[in-house]
XYZ file of C-alpha atoms in Angstrom:
543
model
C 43.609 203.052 351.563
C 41.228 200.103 352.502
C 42.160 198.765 355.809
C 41.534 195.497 357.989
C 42.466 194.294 361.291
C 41.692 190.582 361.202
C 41.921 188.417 364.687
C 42.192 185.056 365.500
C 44.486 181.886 365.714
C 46.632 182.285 362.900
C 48.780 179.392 361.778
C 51.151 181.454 358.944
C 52.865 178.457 357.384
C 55.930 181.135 357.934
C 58.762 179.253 359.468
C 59.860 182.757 360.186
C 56.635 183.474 361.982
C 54.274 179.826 362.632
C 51.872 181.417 364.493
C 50.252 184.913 365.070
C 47.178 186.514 366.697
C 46.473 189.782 364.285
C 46.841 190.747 360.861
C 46.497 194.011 359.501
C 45.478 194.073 355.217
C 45.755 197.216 353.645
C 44.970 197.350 349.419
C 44.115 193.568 349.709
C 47.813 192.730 351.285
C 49.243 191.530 354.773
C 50.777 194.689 356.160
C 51.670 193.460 359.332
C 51.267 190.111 360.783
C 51.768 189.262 364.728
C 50.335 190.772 368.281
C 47.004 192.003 368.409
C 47.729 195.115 370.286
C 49.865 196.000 367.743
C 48.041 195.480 364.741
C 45.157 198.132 366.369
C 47.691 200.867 366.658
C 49.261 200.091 363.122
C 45.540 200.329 362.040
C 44.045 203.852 361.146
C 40.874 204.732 363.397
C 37.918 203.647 360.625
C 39.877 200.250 359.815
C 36.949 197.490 359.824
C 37.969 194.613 362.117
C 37.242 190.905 361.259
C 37.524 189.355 364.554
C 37.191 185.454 364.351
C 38.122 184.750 368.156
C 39.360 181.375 368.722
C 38.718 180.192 365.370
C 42.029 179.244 363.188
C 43.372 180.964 360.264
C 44.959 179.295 357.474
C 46.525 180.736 354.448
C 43.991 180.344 352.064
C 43.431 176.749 350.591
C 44.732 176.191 347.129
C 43.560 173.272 344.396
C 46.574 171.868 342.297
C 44.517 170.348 339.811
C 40.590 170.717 338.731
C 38.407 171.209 335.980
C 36.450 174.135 337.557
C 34.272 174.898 334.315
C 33.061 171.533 334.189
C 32.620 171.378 338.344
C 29.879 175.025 337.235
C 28.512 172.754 334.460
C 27.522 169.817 337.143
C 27.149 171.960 339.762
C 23.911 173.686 337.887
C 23.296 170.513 335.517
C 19.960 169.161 336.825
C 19.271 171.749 333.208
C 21.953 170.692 331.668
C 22.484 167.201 332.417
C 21.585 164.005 334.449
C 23.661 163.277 337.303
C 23.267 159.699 337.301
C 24.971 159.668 340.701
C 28.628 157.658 341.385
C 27.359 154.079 341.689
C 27.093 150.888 339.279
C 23.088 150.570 339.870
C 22.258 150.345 336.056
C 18.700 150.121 337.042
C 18.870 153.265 338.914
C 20.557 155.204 335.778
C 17.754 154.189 333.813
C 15.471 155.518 336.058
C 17.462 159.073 336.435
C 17.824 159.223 332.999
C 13.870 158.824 332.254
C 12.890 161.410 333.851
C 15.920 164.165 333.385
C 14.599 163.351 329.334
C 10.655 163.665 330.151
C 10.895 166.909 331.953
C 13.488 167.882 329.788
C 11.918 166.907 326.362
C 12.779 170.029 323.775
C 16.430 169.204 324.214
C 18.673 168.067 321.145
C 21.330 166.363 323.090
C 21.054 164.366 326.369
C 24.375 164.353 328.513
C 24.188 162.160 331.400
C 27.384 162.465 334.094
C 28.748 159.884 336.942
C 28.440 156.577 335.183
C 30.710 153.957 337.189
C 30.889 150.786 334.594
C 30.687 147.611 336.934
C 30.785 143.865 335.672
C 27.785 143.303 333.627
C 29.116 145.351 329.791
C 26.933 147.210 328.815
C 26.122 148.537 325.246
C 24.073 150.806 323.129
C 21.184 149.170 323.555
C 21.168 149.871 326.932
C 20.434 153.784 326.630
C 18.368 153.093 322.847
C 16.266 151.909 325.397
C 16.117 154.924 327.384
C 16.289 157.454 324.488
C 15.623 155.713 321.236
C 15.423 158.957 318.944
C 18.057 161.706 320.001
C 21.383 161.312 320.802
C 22.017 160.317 324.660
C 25.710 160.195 326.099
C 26.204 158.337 329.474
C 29.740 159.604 330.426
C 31.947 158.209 333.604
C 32.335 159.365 336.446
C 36.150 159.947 335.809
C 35.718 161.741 332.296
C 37.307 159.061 330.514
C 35.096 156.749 329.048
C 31.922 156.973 327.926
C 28.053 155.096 326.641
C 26.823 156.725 323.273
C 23.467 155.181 322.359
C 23.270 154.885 318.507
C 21.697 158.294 317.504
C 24.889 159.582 319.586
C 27.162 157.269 317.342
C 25.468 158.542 313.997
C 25.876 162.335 315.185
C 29.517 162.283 316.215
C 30.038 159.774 313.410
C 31.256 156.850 315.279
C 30.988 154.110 312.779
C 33.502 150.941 311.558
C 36.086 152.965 309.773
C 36.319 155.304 312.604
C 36.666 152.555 315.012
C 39.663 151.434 313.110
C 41.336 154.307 313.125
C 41.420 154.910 316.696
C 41.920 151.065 317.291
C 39.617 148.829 319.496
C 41.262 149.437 322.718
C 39.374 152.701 322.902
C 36.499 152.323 320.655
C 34.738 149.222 321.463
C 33.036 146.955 318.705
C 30.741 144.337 318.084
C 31.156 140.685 316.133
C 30.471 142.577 313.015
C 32.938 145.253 313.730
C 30.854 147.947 314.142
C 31.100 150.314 317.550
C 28.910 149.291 320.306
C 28.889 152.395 321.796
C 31.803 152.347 324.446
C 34.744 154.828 323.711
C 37.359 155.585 325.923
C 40.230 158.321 326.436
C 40.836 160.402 323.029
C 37.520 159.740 321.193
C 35.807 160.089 324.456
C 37.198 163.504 325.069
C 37.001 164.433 321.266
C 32.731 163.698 321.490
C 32.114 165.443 324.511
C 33.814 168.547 323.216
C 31.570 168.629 320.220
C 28.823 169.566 322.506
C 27.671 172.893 321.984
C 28.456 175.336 325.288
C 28.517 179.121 324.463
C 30.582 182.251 325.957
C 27.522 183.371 327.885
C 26.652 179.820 329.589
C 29.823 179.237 330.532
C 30.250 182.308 332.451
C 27.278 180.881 334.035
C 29.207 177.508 334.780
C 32.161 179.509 336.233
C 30.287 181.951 338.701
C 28.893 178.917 340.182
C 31.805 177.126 340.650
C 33.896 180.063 342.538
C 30.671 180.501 344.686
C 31.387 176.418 345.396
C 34.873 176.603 345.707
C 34.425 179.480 348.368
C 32.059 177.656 350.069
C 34.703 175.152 350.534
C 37.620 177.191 352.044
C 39.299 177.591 348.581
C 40.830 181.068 347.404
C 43.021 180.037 344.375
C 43.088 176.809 342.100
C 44.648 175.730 338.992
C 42.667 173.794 336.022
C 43.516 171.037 334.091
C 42.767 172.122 330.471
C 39.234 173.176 330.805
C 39.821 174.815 327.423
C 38.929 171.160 325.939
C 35.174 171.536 326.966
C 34.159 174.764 327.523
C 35.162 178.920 325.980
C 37.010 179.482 329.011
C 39.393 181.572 328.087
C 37.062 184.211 326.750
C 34.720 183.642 329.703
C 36.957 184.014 332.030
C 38.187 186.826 330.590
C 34.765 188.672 330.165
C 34.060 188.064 333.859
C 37.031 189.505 334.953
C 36.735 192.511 333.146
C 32.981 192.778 334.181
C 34.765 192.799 337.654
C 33.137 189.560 338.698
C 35.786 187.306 339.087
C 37.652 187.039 342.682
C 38.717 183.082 342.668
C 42.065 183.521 340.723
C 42.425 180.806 338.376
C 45.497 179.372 336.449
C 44.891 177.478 333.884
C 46.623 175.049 331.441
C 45.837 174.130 328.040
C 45.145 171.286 326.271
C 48.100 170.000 323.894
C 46.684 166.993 321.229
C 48.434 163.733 321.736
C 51.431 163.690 320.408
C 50.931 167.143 318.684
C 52.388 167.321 315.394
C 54.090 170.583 315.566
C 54.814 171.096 319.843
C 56.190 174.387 318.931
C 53.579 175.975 317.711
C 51.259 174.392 320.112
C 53.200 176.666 322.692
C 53.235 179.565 320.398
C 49.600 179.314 320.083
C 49.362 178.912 324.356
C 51.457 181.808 324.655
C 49.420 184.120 322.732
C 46.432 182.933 324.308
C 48.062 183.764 328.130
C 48.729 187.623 326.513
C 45.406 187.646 325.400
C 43.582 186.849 328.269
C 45.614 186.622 331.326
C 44.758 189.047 333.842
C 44.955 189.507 338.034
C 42.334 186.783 338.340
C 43.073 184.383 335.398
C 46.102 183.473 333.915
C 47.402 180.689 331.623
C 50.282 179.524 333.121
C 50.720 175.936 331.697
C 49.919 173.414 329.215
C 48.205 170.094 329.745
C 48.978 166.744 328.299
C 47.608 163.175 328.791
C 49.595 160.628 328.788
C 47.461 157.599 329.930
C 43.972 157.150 331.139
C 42.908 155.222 334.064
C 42.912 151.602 336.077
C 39.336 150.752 335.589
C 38.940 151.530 331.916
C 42.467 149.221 331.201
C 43.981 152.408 329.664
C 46.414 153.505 332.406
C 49.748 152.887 330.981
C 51.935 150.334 332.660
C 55.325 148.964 332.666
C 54.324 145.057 332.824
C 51.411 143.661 331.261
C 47.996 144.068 332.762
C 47.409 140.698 335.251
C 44.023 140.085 333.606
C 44.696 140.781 329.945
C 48.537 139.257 329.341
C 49.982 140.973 326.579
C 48.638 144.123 326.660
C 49.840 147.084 329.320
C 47.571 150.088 328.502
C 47.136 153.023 326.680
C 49.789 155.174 325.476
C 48.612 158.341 324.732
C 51.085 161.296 324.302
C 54.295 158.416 323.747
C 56.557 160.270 321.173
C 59.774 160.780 323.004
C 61.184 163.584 320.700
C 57.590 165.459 320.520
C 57.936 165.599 324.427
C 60.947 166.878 324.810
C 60.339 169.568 322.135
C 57.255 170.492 323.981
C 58.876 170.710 327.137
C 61.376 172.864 325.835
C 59.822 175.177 324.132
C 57.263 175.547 327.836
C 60.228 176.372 329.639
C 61.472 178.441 326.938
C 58.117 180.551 327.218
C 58.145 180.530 331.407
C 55.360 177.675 331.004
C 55.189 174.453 333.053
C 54.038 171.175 331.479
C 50.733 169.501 333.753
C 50.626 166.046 332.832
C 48.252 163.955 333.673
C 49.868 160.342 334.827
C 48.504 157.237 336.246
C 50.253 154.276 334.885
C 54.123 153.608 336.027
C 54.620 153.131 332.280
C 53.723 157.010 331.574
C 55.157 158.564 335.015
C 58.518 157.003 333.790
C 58.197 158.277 330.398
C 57.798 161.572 331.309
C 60.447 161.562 334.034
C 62.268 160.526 330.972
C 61.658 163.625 329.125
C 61.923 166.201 331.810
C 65.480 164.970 332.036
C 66.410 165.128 328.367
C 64.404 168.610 328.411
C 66.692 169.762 331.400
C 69.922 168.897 329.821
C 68.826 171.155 327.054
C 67.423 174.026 328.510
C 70.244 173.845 331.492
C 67.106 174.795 333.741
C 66.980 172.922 336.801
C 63.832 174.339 338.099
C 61.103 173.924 335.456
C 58.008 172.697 337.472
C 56.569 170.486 335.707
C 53.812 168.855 337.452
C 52.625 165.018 337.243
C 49.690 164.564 338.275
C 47.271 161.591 339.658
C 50.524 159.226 339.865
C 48.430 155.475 341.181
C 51.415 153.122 340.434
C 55.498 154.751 340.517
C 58.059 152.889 340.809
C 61.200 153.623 343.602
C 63.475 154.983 340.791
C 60.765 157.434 339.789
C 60.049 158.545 343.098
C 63.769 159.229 343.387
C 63.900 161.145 340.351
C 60.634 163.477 341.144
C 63.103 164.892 343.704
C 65.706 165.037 341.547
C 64.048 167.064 338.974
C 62.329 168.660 340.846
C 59.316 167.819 339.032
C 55.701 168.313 341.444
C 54.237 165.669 341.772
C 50.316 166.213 342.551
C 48.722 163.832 344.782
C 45.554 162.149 345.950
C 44.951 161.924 349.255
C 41.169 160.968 348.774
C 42.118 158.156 346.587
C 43.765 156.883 348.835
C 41.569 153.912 350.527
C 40.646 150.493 349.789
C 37.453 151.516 348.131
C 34.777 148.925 347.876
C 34.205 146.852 344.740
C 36.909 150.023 342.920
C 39.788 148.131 344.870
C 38.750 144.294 343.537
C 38.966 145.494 340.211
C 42.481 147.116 340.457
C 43.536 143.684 342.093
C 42.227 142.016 339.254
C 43.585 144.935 336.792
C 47.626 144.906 338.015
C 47.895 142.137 340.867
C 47.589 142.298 344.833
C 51.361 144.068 344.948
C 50.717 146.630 343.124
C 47.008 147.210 344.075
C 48.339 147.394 347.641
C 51.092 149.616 347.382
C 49.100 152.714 345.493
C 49.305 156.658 345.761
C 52.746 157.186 347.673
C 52.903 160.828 349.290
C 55.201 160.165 352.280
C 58.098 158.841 349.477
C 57.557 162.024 347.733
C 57.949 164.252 350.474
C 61.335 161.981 351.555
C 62.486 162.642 347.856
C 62.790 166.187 348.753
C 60.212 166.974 346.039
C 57.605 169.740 346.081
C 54.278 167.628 346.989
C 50.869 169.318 346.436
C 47.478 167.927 346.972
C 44.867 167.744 344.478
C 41.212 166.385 344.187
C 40.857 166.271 340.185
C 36.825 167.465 341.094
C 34.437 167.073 339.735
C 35.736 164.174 337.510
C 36.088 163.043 341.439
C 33.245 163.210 343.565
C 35.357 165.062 346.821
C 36.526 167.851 347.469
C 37.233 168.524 350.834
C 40.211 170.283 353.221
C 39.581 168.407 356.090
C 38.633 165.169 354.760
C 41.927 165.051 352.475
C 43.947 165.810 355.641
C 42.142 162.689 357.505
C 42.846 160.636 354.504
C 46.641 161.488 354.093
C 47.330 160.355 357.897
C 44.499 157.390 358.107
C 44.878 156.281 354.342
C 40.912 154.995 354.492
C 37.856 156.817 354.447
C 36.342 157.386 357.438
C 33.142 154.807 357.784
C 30.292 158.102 358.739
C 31.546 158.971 354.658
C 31.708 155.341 353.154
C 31.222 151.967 354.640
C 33.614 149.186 353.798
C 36.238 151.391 353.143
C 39.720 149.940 354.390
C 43.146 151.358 355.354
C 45.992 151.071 352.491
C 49.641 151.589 352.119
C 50.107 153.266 355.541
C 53.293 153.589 355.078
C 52.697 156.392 352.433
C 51.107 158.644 355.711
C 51.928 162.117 356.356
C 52.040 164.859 359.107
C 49.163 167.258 359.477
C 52.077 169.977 358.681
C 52.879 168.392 355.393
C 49.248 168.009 354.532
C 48.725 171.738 355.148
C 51.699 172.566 353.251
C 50.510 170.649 350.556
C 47.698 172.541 350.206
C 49.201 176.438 350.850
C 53.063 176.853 349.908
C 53.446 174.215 347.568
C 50.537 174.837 345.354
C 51.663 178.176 345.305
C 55.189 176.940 344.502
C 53.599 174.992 341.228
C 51.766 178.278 340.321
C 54.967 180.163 340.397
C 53.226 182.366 343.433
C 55.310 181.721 346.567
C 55.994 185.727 345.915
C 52.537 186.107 346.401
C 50.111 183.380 348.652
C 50.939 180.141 350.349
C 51.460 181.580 353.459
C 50.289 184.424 355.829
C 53.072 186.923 355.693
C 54.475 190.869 354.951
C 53.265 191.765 351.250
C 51.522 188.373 350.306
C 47.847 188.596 349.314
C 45.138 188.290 351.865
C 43.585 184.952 351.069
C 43.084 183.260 354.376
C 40.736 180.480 354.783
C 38.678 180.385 358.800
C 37.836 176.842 360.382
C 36.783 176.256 363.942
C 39.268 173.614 364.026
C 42.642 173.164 364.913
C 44.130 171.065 362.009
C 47.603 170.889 363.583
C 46.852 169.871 367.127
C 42.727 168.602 367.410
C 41.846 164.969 367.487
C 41.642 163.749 364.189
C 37.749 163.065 364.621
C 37.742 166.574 365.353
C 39.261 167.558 361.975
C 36.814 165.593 360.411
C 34.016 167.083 361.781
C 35.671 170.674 361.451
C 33.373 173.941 360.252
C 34.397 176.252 357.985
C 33.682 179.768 359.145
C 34.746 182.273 356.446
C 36.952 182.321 352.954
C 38.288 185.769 352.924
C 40.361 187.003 349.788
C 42.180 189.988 349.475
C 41.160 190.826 352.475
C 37.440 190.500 351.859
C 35.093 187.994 353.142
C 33.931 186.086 349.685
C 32.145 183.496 352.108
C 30.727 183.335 355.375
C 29.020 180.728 357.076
């Protein structure tokens, strides 16, 4: 039996136990947590010892909700793709996107990532420029919208008829009626899953995000229907039996808009999760969109947007009765619904459903996560508690973000602009609040910078300049922001049994900072080191 003493300042997240100075891990579990006298004698004489002084120990970090295949993809893209970077410099996308093409020139497909549309609309012409003979997609830097120059169009077969299918909301057309090469939400995601990726390069994509998401404190995360882009399932699955897979990963899959059949959709998740679910990955969920975002004008609202009267967004997944049959047949199956919600509109819909799917199913504890949630009314706030329904936060959202903010004020009017991303309201709802950064489709990830940002509500001005405070009211306790990352995330994974906090029998995922993030100065937690990511009792990272 594998045995280790580890040592330090460890905050448990127990209320049983808050603190402790020794562990002792045998098989990958806490045996004993407490002294550190004690944990030496429960230790056998050739135990290894992991002593981290006065470093802190934290139950090791957790993501709610990210799309880790795609975070690989990016994170080794400069031969995959061009990172065009997360600004609105056209100019300097042109440039980027040059040169990824010349060095890159034996390549049928040209994927371009981190586009950030500004005021000047642009069109195909702008990248027939760039790349007048093979097909070049420009995608945003939150996944939903897209730039297809025309020999992208012609390939994915973009053309009038197909624009009027889908409407003009989402693909975009000219005077003659023909697409000018901006799609948003549906055919967006539909175009970028027609690029080829295989088994083998994904596994590529996956070992490099678990090295970056160990680099950054986390030991556990669950994805947001990676299955849309990428073979995970199988890749996943052929890692973990080639015993190369230690970040464990729970993922949920992709259900069409307003599937026609939600039934078998389920059936079809379920015998995916006994096919491939394992120690390491499991499927645990399904994912569903119901909106898109502020920027693009597809979020889905309850009043009209303040710039475009009539019209209040995109409703994606909107059939009532397809809902509730979907959610029903989840819980029936032990499955939680991940939805992804930004738009008052679509968090009330949903809120909706969950309570038409609870009368059903009689089960008052079905998890179901919302996720993103910009704009929610008081009601739905309430009723988040009351379902107990998770609602998955942003805490690096958060801020007045230059030239991002103007347009939401211009999007849905100063009140609501102002009053964005409540977490505080959650928490006072009694519901089960987790953090989540949505990376890579967001630039951050970070521990400590997410628990600056949920007390200061701005990013701090070393990061970004011109950021500003916004709805302080919506701040939370260091506690809560820990929690939000550790117990609750496990709660949403159905793994409280099993990680969330530092305690008898749970696994030994603990996460080492030099940093108090209870009791340090704020400035300190910003500036805080991360020492070591251990999991199951094994250092996966060390600084």
């Amino acid at each position: 039996m594998k045995q280790t003493v580890i040592l330090g300042n460890i905050i448990t997240m127990d209320n049983k136990r808050p603190f402790a100075k020794a562990a002792l891990v045998k098989d990958g579990v806490f045996a004993y947590v407490g002294g550190a006298e004690e944990a030496k004698q429960l230790a056998d004489a050739d135990a290894q010892v992991l002593d981290y002084g006065d470093n802190f120990i934290y139950p090791g970090f957790i993501e709610s909700h990210v799309h880790g295949c795609f975070a690989g993809y990016r994170a080794i893209g400069q031969a995959n793709l061009a990172q065009v970077g997360l600004s609105a410099d056209y100019a300097k996308y042109r440039e980027i996107m040059k040169e990824f093409i010349a060095k890159n020139p034996k390549r049928k497909i040209y994927l371009a990532a981190g586009w950030i549309p500004n005021e000047e609309y642009v069109t195909k012409a702008y990248l027939d420029e760039i790349c007048p003979d093979k097909p070049l997609i420009m995608n945003t830097g939150d996944a939903h919208s897209c730039l297809l120059n025309t020999k992208a169009l012609e390939w994915a077969g973009i053309d009038a008829e197909y624009a009027k299918k889908w409407g003009y909301d989402l693909v975009h057309v000219d005077g003659n009626g023909e697409p000018d090469g901006y799609i948003c939400e549906s055919p967006a995601f539909n175009i970028i899953h027609e690029v080829p990726v295989t088994v083998e390069e994904a596994k590529e994509y996956i070992l490099a995000w678990q090295e970056f998401a160990f680099s950054n404190g986390l030991t556990a995360t669950a994805f947001a229907g990676d299955d849309l882009r990428f073979p995970e399932a199988e890749a996943y699955h052929e890692l973990e039996r080639e015993g190369k897979l230690k970040l464990r990963t729970y993922a949920n899959e992709i259900i069409p808009d307003n599937a026609e059949d939600p039934k078998a959709e389920i059936a079809r998740v379920a015998a995916d999760r006994a096919k491939y679910s394992d120690e390491y990955y499991r499927i645990i969920g399904v994912k569903v969109l119901l909106d898109g975002v502020t920027e693009a004008h597809t979020s889905w609202m309850l009043a009209d947007y303040a710039d475009r009267p009539g019209y209040h967004g995109v409703e994606r997944f909107n059939d009532r009765d397809k809902m509730v049959e979907l959610i029903t047949a989840a819980d029936a199956e032990g499955l939680s619904v991940h939805a992804h919600s930004v738009g008052n509109g679509a968090t009330h819909f949903m809120l909706d459903c969950i309570e038409a799917a609870e009368k059903i199913t009689g089960d008052l504890d079905q998890r179901n996560i919302l996720a993103h949630l910009q704009y929610v009314t008081e009601e739905d706030i309430r009723r988040m508690g009351t379902t107990r329904s998770i609602p998955a936060v942003p805490p690096l959202w958060t801020a007045k973000m230059p030239g991002a903010y103007d347009i939401e004020v211009a999007s849905v009017g100063q009140e609501l602009a102002d009053n964005t991303y409540p977490i505080k309201s959650f928490f006072d709802a009694g519901a089960n609040v987790v953090f989540h950064s949505d990376y890579p489709v967001s630039p951050l990830m970070d521990i400590k910078l997410s628990i600056y940002m949920a007390e200061k509500r701005m990013i701090p001005e070393v990061i970004m300049s011109g950021s500003a405070p916004r709805n302080t009211k919506e701040a939370i306790t260091r506690e809560q922001s820990l929690r939000a990352m550790t117990i609750n995330v496990a709660r949403q994974l159905r793994q409280e049994h099993r990680m969330g906090t530092i305690e008898f029998g749970k696994l030994a995922n603990m996460s080492v900072y030099d940093c108090d993030f209870l009791h340090d100065d704020l400035e300190k937690v910003l500036q805080a080191n991360l020492i070591a990511t251990i999991v199951d009792g094994e250092e996966v990272y060390k600084a």
